[in-house]
Amino acid sequence: MISYSFEDLVKKFKVEYHAGGSTQNSVKVAQWMIQKPHKAATFFGCIGKDKFGEILKTKAEEAHVDAHYYEQTEQPTGTCAACITGDNRSLVANLAAANCYKKEKHLDLEENWKLVEKAKVFYIAGFFLTVSPESILKVATHASEKNKVFSLNLSAPFISQFFKEPMMKVMPYVDVLYGNETEAATFAREQGFETEDIKEIARKTQALLKANEKRQRIVIFTQGKDNTIVATADKVMSFPVLEIEQSEIVDTNGAGDAFVGGKLK
């Protein structure tokens, strides 16, 4: 077994840097699809005051994303090495500063909250429920009160399992919910839906308590190459996924995030 540090990977291999993280991936794709005006998409997150933080700021700028980071010194900037060999990939993440976001030190600041008030559509990955659920609730309630679109992603099965309470506090404010088939199945079990049928899971999730009744919740569950399921207040729909030759797939890393980015646009 060979072990490499992030520094070793940079020295030994050709490395490409990207402004990553689940939510930032989606925001970046949304901005790419919008094209102009530049910086139509704004991102909040947390980084360290270090080399990787500077690289992240540069890459976000190159992607024309209006990134406003909370910069702190407790932890270094989070990193994730995506190692791609042929059709295979391996991800090694060090969350670090990503776990250090503070509502009172960033979101609550007047200059940052003005950006929230200016926005019309919000998207937050479920991963952030492990960091600052109070920040999510503040943005979610604002969106509900102002009749703006608030979107959330189930993100991973463990979120529905171990962060069920903060997730369900946010759920009444969710206008659009995303997830894949595995995340949907775990959510259903945790909610006691007593069904493994993904269409029925989508229907039951759509019908959960909703704060802003002016906007009926939309639930979108992807299933890889299989049909994407969409539930609205009126019906549950199934959309086929366009087949792509395996040889034409460059990289599956961030595919789910890119899907969301396309919908946000």
Short mmCIF file of C-alpha atoms in Angstrom, two decimals:
data_model
loop_
_atom_site.label_atom_id
_atom_site.label_comp_id
_atom_site.label_asym_id
_atom_site.label_seq_id
_atom_site.Cartn_x
_atom_site.Cartn_y
_atom_site.Cartn_z
CA MET A 1 0.00 0.00 0.00
CA ILE A 2 1.34 3.42 -0.97
CA SER A 3 0.41 6.46 1.12
CA TYR A 4 0.57 10.02 -0.17
CA SER A 5 -0.05 13.35 1.52
CA PHE A 6 -1.63 16.23 -0.40
CA GLU A 7 1.85 17.74 -0.73
CA ASP A 8 3.18 14.48 -2.22
CA LEU A 9 0.35 14.34 -4.75
CA VAL A 10 1.13 17.86 -5.91
CA LYS A 11 4.84 17.01 -6.31
CA LYS A 12 4.45 13.62 -7.98
CA PHE A 13 1.44 14.09 -10.26
CA LYS A 14 -0.04 16.62 -12.65
CA VAL A 15 -2.64 18.36 -10.48
CA GLU A 16 -5.60 20.48 -11.57
CA TYR A 17 -7.18 22.78 -9.00
CA HIS A 18 -10.90 23.53 -8.91
CA ALA A 19 -13.14 25.56 -6.61
CA GLY A 20 -14.89 22.57 -5.10
CA GLY A 21 -17.12 21.38 -2.32
CA SER A 22 -20.63 20.10 -3.00
CA THR A 23 -22.53 23.41 -2.91
CA GLN A 24 -19.77 25.39 -4.58
CA ASN A 25 -19.67 22.81 -7.41
CA SER A 26 -23.37 23.43 -8.08
CA VAL A 27 -23.04 27.21 -7.85
CA LYS A 28 -20.10 27.10 -10.26
CA VAL A 29 -22.07 25.06 -12.82
CA ALA A 30 -25.07 27.39 -12.49
CA GLN A 31 -22.81 30.39 -13.18
CA TRP A 32 -21.20 28.58 -16.14
CA MET A 33 -24.63 28.00 -17.66
CA ILE A 34 -25.71 31.59 -17.02
CA GLN A 35 -22.47 32.83 -18.65
CA LYS A 36 -23.26 36.53 -18.28
CA PRO A 37 -23.61 38.56 -16.22
CA HIS A 38 -20.56 37.31 -14.37
CA LYS A 39 -20.96 36.82 -10.62
CA ALA A 40 -24.71 36.30 -10.86
CA ALA A 41 -24.16 33.37 -8.49
CA THR A 42 -22.94 34.08 -4.96
CA PHE A 43 -21.33 31.55 -2.61
CA PHE A 44 -20.69 31.61 1.14
CA GLY A 45 -18.26 29.21 2.78
CA CYS A 46 -15.30 28.95 5.13
CA ILE A 47 -11.58 28.75 4.36
CA GLY A 48 -8.26 29.14 6.13
CA LYS A 49 -5.79 31.95 5.66
CA ASP A 50 -3.32 29.80 3.73
CA LYS A 51 -2.03 28.76 0.30
CA PHE A 52 -5.00 26.55 -0.55
CA GLY A 53 -7.35 29.33 0.52
CA GLU A 54 -5.69 31.69 -1.94
CA ILE A 55 -5.91 29.06 -4.70
CA LEU A 56 -9.60 28.56 -3.94
CA LYS A 57 -10.30 32.29 -4.16
CA THR A 58 -8.45 32.47 -7.48
CA LYS A 59 -10.34 29.50 -8.95
CA ALA A 60 -13.70 30.88 -7.82
CA GLU A 61 -12.80 34.19 -9.46
CA GLU A 62 -11.85 32.38 -12.68
CA ALA A 63 -15.25 30.64 -12.62
CA HIS A 64 -16.89 34.10 -12.28
CA VAL A 65 -18.53 33.08 -8.98
CA ASP A 66 -19.11 35.85 -6.45
CA ALA A 67 -17.47 34.04 -3.52
CA HIS A 68 -17.51 35.58 -0.05
CA TYR A 69 -15.56 33.36 2.34
CA TYR A 70 -15.35 33.46 6.09
CA GLU A 71 -11.58 33.37 6.61
CA GLN A 72 -10.36 32.00 9.94
CA THR A 73 -7.14 30.66 11.45
CA GLU A 74 -8.40 27.72 13.54
CA GLN A 75 -8.26 25.23 10.67
CA PRO A 76 -6.60 25.14 7.23
CA THR A 77 -8.63 25.34 4.03
CA GLY A 78 -10.51 22.12 3.31
CA THR A 79 -9.15 20.00 0.48
CA CYS A 80 -10.29 16.99 -1.51
CA ALA A 81 -8.04 14.95 -3.78
CA ALA A 82 -9.95 13.36 -6.66
CA CYS A 83 -7.64 10.68 -8.03
CA ILE A 84 -8.80 9.47 -11.46
CA THR A 85 -7.37 6.35 -13.12
CA GLY A 86 -9.11 5.31 -16.29
CA ASP A 87 -12.80 4.86 -15.43
CA ASN A 88 -12.14 4.75 -11.70
CA ARG A 89 -11.95 7.52 -9.14
CA SER A 90 -11.05 7.82 -5.49
CA LEU A 91 -11.83 10.80 -3.26
CA VAL A 92 -9.81 11.71 -0.20
CA ALA A 93 -11.25 14.68 1.71
CA ASN A 94 -9.94 16.77 4.57
CA LEU A 95 -12.90 18.96 5.61
CA ALA A 96 -10.90 21.14 8.01
CA ALA A 97 -12.13 24.76 7.65
CA ALA A 98 -15.37 23.59 6.02
CA ASN A 99 -16.48 22.63 9.55
CA CYS A 100 -15.68 26.06 11.01
CA TYR A 101 -18.34 28.33 9.48
CA LYS A 102 -19.85 30.68 12.08
CA LYS A 103 -23.23 32.34 11.51
CA GLU A 104 -22.52 35.27 13.83
CA LYS A 105 -19.10 35.92 12.27
CA HIS A 106 -20.19 35.83 8.64
CA LEU A 107 -23.85 35.35 7.70
CA ASP A 108 -25.06 37.88 10.28
CA LEU A 109 -22.70 40.62 9.05
CA GLU A 110 -24.63 43.42 7.36
CA GLU A 111 -22.65 43.34 4.10
CA ASN A 112 -23.21 39.58 3.75
CA TRP A 113 -26.86 39.58 4.76
CA LYS A 114 -27.52 42.25 2.10
CA LEU A 115 -26.39 39.67 -0.48
CA VAL A 116 -28.89 37.19 0.97
CA GLU A 117 -31.66 39.78 0.72
CA LYS A 118 -30.69 40.44 -2.89
CA ALA A 119 -30.79 36.76 -3.91
CA LYS A 120 -33.89 35.12 -5.40
CA VAL A 121 -32.90 31.44 -5.31
CA PHE A 122 -31.02 29.61 -2.54
CA TYR A 123 -29.30 26.22 -2.53
CA ILE A 124 -27.56 24.48 0.37
CA ALA A 125 -26.20 20.93 0.48
CA GLY A 126 -27.34 18.74 3.35
CA PHE A 127 -23.71 18.39 4.41
CA PHE A 128 -23.95 21.89 5.90
CA LEU A 129 -26.45 20.55 8.47
CA THR A 130 -23.41 19.08 10.22
CA VAL A 131 -21.79 22.50 10.49
CA SER A 132 -24.27 25.35 10.97
CA PRO A 133 -27.95 24.36 10.95
CA GLU A 134 -28.76 27.76 12.47
CA SER A 135 -27.38 29.43 9.32
CA ILE A 136 -29.54 27.21 7.13
CA LEU A 137 -32.63 28.03 9.18
CA LYS A 138 -31.99 31.76 8.98
CA VAL A 139 -31.72 31.66 5.18
CA ALA A 140 -34.61 29.21 4.84
CA THR A 141 -37.03 31.27 6.92
CA HIS A 142 -36.03 34.42 5.01
CA ALA A 143 -36.75 32.65 1.72
CA SER A 144 -40.12 31.44 2.99
CA GLU A 145 -41.18 34.84 4.30
CA LYS A 146 -40.16 36.59 1.07
CA ASN A 147 -41.58 33.85 -1.20
CA LYS A 148 -38.17 33.02 -2.67
CA VAL A 149 -37.00 29.56 -3.76
CA PHE A 150 -35.10 27.54 -1.14
CA SER A 151 -33.44 24.28 -2.21
CA LEU A 152 -31.78 21.54 -0.16
CA ASN A 153 -29.94 18.33 -1.01
CA LEU A 154 -30.12 15.12 1.04
CA SER A 155 -26.40 14.82 0.14
CA ALA A 156 -25.60 11.49 1.84
CA PRO A 157 -27.43 8.69 3.71
CA PHE A 158 -25.75 9.55 7.03
CA ILE A 159 -27.32 13.03 7.01
CA SER A 160 -30.84 11.57 7.16
CA GLN A 161 -29.70 9.09 9.82
CA PHE A 162 -27.59 11.12 12.22
CA PHE A 163 -28.74 14.69 11.53
CA LYS A 164 -32.44 13.93 11.26
CA GLU A 165 -33.53 16.55 13.82
CA PRO A 166 -31.89 19.61 12.18
CA MET A 167 -32.92 18.33 8.74
CA MET A 168 -36.57 18.06 9.70
CA LYS A 169 -36.50 21.55 11.26
CA VAL A 170 -35.46 22.88 7.84
CA MET A 171 -37.71 20.62 5.74
CA PRO A 172 -40.91 22.77 6.04
CA TYR A 173 -39.03 25.58 4.26
CA VAL A 174 -37.68 23.42 1.42
CA ASP A 175 -39.21 24.28 -1.95
CA VAL A 176 -37.01 21.95 -4.00
CA LEU A 177 -35.41 18.81 -2.53
CA TYR A 178 -32.70 16.84 -4.34
CA GLY A 179 -31.25 13.42 -3.67
CA ASN A 180 -30.21 10.15 -5.28
CA GLU A 181 -31.87 6.75 -4.93
CA THR A 182 -29.70 5.64 -1.98
CA GLU A 183 -30.26 8.86 -0.06
CA ALA A 184 -34.00 8.69 -0.80
CA ALA A 185 -34.21 5.11 0.52
CA THR A 186 -32.44 6.04 3.76
CA PHE A 187 -34.61 9.12 4.22
CA ALA A 188 -37.72 6.97 3.76
CA ARG A 189 -36.60 4.45 6.37
CA GLU A 190 -35.79 7.18 8.89
CA GLN A 191 -39.18 8.82 8.30
CA GLY A 192 -41.07 5.55 8.64
CA PHE A 193 -42.54 5.70 5.13
CA GLU A 194 -42.73 1.88 4.98
CA THR A 195 -42.04 1.72 1.25
CA GLU A 196 -39.02 1.10 -0.96
CA ASP A 197 -40.73 2.36 -4.12
CA ILE A 198 -38.87 5.51 -5.11
CA LYS A 199 -41.93 7.12 -6.71
CA GLU A 200 -43.91 6.60 -3.50
CA ILE A 201 -41.00 7.93 -1.44
CA ALA A 202 -40.96 11.05 -3.63
CA ARG A 203 -44.73 11.46 -3.23
CA LYS A 204 -44.61 11.12 0.55
CA THR A 205 -41.64 13.49 0.81
CA GLN A 206 -43.43 16.07 -1.33
CA ALA A 207 -46.43 15.91 1.00
CA LEU A 208 -44.47 16.69 4.18
CA LEU A 209 -45.41 19.85 6.11
CA LYS A 210 -44.72 23.05 4.15
CA ALA A 211 -44.37 26.55 5.67
CA ASN A 212 -44.86 28.65 2.52
CA GLU A 213 -48.01 27.30 0.88
CA LYS A 214 -47.57 29.69 -2.05
CA ARG A 215 -44.88 27.32 -3.30
CA GLN A 216 -45.63 23.61 -3.41
CA ARG A 217 -42.57 21.46 -2.81
CA ILE A 218 -40.85 19.72 -5.73
CA VAL A 219 -38.86 16.54 -5.01
CA ILE A 220 -36.21 15.37 -7.48
CA PHE A 221 -34.53 11.97 -7.08
CA THR A 222 -31.82 10.86 -9.52
CA GLN A 223 -30.94 7.20 -10.08
CA GLY A 224 -27.70 7.28 -12.04
CA LYS A 225 -28.39 6.01 -15.56
CA ASP A 226 -31.97 5.08 -14.60
CA ASN A 227 -34.97 7.42 -14.79
CA THR A 228 -35.03 10.62 -12.73
CA ILE A 229 -38.12 10.88 -10.52
CA VAL A 230 -39.88 14.23 -10.00
CA ALA A 231 -42.78 14.68 -7.59
CA THR A 232 -45.02 17.75 -7.54
CA ALA A 233 -48.25 18.43 -5.67
CA ASP A 234 -50.25 17.02 -8.60
CA LYS A 235 -48.26 14.04 -9.87
CA VAL A 236 -45.10 11.94 -9.85
CA MET A 237 -43.19 11.94 -13.13
CA SER A 238 -40.35 9.84 -14.54
CA PHE A 239 -37.76 11.24 -16.95
CA PRO A 240 -35.35 8.99 -18.87
CA VAL A 241 -31.64 9.77 -18.75
CA LEU A 242 -29.94 10.23 -22.11
CA GLU A 243 -27.55 7.39 -22.79
CA ILE A 244 -23.92 8.32 -23.28
CA GLU A 245 -21.19 6.02 -24.55
CA GLN A 246 -18.83 5.02 -21.75
CA SER A 247 -15.90 6.22 -23.84
CA GLU A 248 -17.38 9.73 -23.95
CA ILE A 249 -17.64 10.10 -20.16
CA VAL A 250 -14.66 12.17 -19.04
CA ASP A 251 -15.25 12.07 -15.27
CA THR A 252 -18.21 11.29 -13.00
CA ASN A 253 -16.81 13.38 -10.14
CA GLY A 254 -19.37 16.02 -9.13
CA ALA A 255 -22.04 14.69 -11.53
CA GLY A 256 -24.83 15.09 -8.97
CA ASP A 257 -23.65 18.59 -8.11
CA ALA A 258 -23.60 19.50 -11.80
CA PHE A 259 -27.17 18.18 -12.18
CA VAL A 260 -28.32 20.54 -9.44
CA GLY A 261 -26.37 23.42 -10.97
CA GLY A 262 -28.26 22.94 -14.22
CA LYS A 263 -31.60 23.06 -12.40
CA LEU A 264 -30.59 26.15 -10.40
CA LYS A 265 -29.85 28.02 -13.60
#
